Short mmCIF file of C-alpha atoms in Angstrom, two decimals:
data_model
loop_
_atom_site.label_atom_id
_atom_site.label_comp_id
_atom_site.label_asym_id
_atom_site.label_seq_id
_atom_site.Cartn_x
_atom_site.Cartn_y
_atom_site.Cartn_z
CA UNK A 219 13.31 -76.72 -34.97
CA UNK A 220 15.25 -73.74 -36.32
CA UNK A 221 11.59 -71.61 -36.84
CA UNK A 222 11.01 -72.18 -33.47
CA UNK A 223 14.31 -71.06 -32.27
CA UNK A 224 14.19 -68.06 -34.70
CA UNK A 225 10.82 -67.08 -33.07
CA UNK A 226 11.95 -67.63 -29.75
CA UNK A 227 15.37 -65.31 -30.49
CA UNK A 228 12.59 -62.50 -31.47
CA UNK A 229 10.73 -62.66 -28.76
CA UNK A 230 13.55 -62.44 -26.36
CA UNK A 231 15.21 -59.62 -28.53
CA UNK A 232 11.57 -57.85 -28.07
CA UNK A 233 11.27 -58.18 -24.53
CA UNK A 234 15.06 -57.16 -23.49
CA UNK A 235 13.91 -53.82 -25.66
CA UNK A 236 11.06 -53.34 -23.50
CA UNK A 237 12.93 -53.06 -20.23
CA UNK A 238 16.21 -51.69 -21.29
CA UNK A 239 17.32 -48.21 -22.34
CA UNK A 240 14.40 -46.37 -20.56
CA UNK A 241 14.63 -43.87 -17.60
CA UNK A 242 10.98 -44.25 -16.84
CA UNK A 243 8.20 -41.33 -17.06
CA UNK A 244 10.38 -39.58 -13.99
CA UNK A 245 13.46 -39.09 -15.39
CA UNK A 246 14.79 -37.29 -18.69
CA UNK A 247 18.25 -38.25 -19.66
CA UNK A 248 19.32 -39.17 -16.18
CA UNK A 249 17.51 -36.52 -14.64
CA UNK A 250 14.55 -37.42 -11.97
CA UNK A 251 12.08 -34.62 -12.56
CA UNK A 252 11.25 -34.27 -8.78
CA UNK A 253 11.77 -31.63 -5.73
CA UNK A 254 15.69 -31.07 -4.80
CA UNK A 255 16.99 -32.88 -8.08
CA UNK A 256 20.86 -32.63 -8.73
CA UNK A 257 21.01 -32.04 -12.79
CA UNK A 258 23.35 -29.82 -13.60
CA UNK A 259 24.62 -29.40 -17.37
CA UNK A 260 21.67 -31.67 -18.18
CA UNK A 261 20.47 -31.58 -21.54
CA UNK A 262 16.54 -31.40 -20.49
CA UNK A 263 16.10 -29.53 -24.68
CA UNK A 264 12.54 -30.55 -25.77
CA UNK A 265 11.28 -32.22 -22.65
CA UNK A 266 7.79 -31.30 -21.92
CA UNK A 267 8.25 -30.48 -18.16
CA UNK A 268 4.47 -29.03 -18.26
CA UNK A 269 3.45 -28.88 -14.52
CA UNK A 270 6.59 -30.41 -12.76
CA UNK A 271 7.04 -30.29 -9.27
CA UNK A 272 10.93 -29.24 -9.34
CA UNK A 273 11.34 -26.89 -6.06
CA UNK A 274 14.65 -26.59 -5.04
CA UNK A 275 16.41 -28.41 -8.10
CA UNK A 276 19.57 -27.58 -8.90
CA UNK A 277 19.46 -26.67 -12.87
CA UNK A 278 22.96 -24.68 -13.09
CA UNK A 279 24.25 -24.99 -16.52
CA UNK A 280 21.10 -27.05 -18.01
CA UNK A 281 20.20 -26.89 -21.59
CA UNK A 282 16.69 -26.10 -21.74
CA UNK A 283 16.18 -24.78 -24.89
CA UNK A 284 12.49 -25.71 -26.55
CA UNK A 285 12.08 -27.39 -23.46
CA UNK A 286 8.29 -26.87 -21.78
CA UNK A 287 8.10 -25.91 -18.22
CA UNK A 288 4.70 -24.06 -18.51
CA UNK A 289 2.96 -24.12 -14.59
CA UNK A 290 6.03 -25.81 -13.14
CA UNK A 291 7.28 -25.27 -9.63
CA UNK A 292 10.79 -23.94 -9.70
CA UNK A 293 10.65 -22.17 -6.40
CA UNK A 294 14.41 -21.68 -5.27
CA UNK A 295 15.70 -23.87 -7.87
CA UNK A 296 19.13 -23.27 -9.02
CA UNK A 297 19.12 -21.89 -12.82
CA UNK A 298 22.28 -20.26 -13.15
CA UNK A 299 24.00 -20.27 -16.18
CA UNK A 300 20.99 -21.95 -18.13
CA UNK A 301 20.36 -21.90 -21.87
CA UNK A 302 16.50 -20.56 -21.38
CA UNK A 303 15.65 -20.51 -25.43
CA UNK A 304 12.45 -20.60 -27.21
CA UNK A 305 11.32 -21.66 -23.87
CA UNK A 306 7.64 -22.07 -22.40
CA UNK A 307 7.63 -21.07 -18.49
CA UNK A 308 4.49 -19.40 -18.96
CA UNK A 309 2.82 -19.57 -15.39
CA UNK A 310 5.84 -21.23 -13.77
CA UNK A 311 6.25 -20.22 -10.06
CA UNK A 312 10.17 -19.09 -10.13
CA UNK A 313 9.57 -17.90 -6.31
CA UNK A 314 13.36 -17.23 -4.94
CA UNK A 315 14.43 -19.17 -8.14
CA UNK A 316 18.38 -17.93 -9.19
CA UNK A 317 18.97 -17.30 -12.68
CA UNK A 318 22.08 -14.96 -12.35
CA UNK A 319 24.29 -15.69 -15.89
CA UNK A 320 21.18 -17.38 -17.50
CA UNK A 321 20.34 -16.92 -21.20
CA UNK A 322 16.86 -15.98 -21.34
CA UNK A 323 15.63 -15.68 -24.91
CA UNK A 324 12.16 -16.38 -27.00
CA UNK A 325 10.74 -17.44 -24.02
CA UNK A 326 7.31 -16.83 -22.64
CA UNK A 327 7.03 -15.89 -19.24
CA UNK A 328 3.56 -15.01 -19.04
CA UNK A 329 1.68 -15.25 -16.16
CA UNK A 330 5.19 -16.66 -14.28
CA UNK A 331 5.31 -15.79 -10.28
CA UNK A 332 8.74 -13.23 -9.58
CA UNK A 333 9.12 -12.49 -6.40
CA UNK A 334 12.44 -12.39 -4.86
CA UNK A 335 13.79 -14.47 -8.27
CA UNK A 336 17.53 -13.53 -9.31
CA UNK A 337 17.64 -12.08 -12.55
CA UNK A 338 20.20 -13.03 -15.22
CA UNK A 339 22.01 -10.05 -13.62
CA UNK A 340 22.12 -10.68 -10.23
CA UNK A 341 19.27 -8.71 -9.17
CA UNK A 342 16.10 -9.24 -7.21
CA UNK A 343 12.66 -9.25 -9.05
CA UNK A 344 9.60 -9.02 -6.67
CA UNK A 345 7.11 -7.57 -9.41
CA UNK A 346 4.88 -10.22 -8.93
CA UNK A 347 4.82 -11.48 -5.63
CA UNK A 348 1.35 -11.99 -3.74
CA UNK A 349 -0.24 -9.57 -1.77
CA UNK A 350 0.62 -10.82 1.64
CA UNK A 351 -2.23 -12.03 4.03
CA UNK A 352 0.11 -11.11 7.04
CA UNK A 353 -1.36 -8.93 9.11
CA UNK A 354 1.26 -6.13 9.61
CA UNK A 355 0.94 -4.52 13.39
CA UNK A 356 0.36 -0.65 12.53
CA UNK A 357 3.34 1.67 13.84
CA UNK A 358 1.74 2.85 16.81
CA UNK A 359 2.44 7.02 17.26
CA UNK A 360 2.53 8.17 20.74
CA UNK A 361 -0.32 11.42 21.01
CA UNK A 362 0.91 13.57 24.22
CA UNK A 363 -1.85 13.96 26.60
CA UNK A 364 -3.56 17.05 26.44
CA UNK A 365 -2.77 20.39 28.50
CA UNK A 366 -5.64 20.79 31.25
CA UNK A 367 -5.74 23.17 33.97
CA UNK A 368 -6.74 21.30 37.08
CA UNK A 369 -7.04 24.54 39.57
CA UNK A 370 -7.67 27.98 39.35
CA UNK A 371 -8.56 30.87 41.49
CA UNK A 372 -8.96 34.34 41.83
CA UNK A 373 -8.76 36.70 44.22
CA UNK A 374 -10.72 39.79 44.72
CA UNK A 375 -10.92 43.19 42.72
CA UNK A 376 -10.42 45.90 45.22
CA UNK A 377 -10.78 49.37 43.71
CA UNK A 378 -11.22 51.57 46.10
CA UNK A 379 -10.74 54.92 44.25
CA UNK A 380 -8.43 53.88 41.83
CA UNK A 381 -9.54 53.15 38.08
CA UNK A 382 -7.37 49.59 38.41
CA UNK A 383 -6.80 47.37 40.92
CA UNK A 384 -4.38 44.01 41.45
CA UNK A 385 -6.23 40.63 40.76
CA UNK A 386 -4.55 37.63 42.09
CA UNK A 387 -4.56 34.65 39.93
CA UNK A 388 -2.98 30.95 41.03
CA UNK A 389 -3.32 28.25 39.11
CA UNK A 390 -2.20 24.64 38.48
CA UNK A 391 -2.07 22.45 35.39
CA UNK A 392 -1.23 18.77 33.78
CA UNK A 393 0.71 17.32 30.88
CA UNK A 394 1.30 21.91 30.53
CA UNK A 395 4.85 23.49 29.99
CA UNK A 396 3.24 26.83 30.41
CA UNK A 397 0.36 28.99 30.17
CA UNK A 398 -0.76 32.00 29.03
CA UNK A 399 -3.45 34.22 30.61
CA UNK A 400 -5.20 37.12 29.59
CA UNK A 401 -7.73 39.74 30.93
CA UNK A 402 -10.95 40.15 29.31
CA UNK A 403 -9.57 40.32 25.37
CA UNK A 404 -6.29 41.86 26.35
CA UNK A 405 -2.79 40.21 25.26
CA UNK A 406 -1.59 37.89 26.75
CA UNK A 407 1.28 36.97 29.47
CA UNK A 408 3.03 33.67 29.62
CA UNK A 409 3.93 31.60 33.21
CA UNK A 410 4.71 28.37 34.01
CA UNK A 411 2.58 25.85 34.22
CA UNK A 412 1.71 26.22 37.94
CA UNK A 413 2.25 28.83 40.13
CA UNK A 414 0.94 32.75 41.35
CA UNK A 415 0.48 35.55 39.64
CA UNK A 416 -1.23 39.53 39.92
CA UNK A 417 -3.08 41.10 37.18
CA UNK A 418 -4.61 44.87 36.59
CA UNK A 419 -8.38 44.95 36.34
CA UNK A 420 -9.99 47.98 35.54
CA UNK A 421 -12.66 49.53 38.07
CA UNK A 422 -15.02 50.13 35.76
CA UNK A 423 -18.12 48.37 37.36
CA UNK A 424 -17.97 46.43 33.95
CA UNK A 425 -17.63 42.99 34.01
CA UNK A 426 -14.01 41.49 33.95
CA UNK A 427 -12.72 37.84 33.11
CA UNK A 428 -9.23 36.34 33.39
CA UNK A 429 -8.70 33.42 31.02
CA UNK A 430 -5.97 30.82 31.59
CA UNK A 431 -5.08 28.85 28.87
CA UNK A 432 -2.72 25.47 28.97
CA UNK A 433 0.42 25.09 26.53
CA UNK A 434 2.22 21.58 25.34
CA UNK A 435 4.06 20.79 23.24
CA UNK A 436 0.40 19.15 21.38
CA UNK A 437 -0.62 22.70 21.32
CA UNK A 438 -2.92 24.87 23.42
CA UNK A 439 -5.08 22.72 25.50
CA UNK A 440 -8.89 23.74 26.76
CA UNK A 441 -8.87 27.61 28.26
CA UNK A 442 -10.46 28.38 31.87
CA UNK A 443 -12.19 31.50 32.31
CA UNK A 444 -13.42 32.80 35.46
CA UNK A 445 -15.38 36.02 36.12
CA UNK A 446 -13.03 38.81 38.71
CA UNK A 447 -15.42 39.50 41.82
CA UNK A 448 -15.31 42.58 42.96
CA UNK A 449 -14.69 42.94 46.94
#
């Protein structure tokens, strides 16, 4: 009777070891290793944290020295004031992660996602952040319309015996604060962008042209030339 007792005493002894004193896969010292965890201070030194999902946890004060949290999702997870030694966050996503007061040292960060992560000193580090697939609606630059002239006429050369004679010119525009016209090659006169004007033609039985072009403030916009008749 007292063997079997002894063996029955072990076997309970074994079994209450089985199912007491552990946190399950999920949790490391009290922490659950999941999205939004509360763990500050925790001591999380050692723990192979390869892959875990642990957005939004807050970390402030942890200890996670030697601790492996290579490809794990830390995306705005609170780190402040963490003891990051010997570390492995090599391809961790720290997206919007806060590490302001951390202690970063020996630790690989290779291939880790920054963008808009809090460094230890309270700045923002975005060298790593994805090219964005948002299309981005081009500033649009307004082009002034074009200077046209949309009339033009001239009036009649008439010499008689003198070696010039007054040319009448009227003329109308669009989208023009002025215009300039010329005769033949001459210089040229500036008016506004409509109106009535007289030039000197010579009467030289040569042919004559008065040119009118259109000014904006786009620049000069497509001249109008018209031969002078004589009467």
């Amino acid at each position: 009777m007292r063997i079997v007792r002894v063996v029955v005493l072990v076997a309970t002894v074994a079994v209450l070891a089985g199912c007491g004193g552990s946190n399950g896969s999920d949790t490391v010292n009290g922490c659950a290793i999941e999205p939004d965890t509360q763990c500050s201070g925790v001591d999380l030194s050692g723990a192979d944290l390869s892959g875990a999902d642990l957005s939004g946890a807050s970390l402030s004060q942890a200890n996670l020295t030697g601790t492996n949290l290579s490809g794990a999702n830390l995306t705005e997870a609170n780190l402040t004031g963490a003891q990051i030694v010997d570390a492995n966050l090599s391809d961790a996503d720290l997206t919007s992660a806060n590490l302001t007061g951390a202690t970063i040292t020996g630790t690989s960060l290779d291939g880790a996602t920054l963008c808009g992560t809090t460094r230890t000193d309270g700045t923002i580090d975005d060298t790593s952040c994805p090219a964005s697939t948002d299309t981005t609606e081009a500033e649009t630059t307004t082009t002034a319309a074009a200077a046209e002239v949309t009339s033009f006429e001239l009036g009649e050369l008439d010499c008689g015996s003198a070696t010039t004679g007054p040319v009448t010119v009227t003329w109308a525009t669009e989208n023009a604060t002025a215009v300039e016209i010329a005769v033949d090659t001459g210089s040229t006169s500036s008016f506004g962008p409509s109106g009535s004007t007289t030039v000197v033609v010579a009467c030289d039985e040569q042919p004559h042209a008065v040119t009118i072009t259109p000014q904006s403030d786009a620049g000069p916009g497509v001249p109008e030339t018209k031969e002078v008749e004589t009467g």
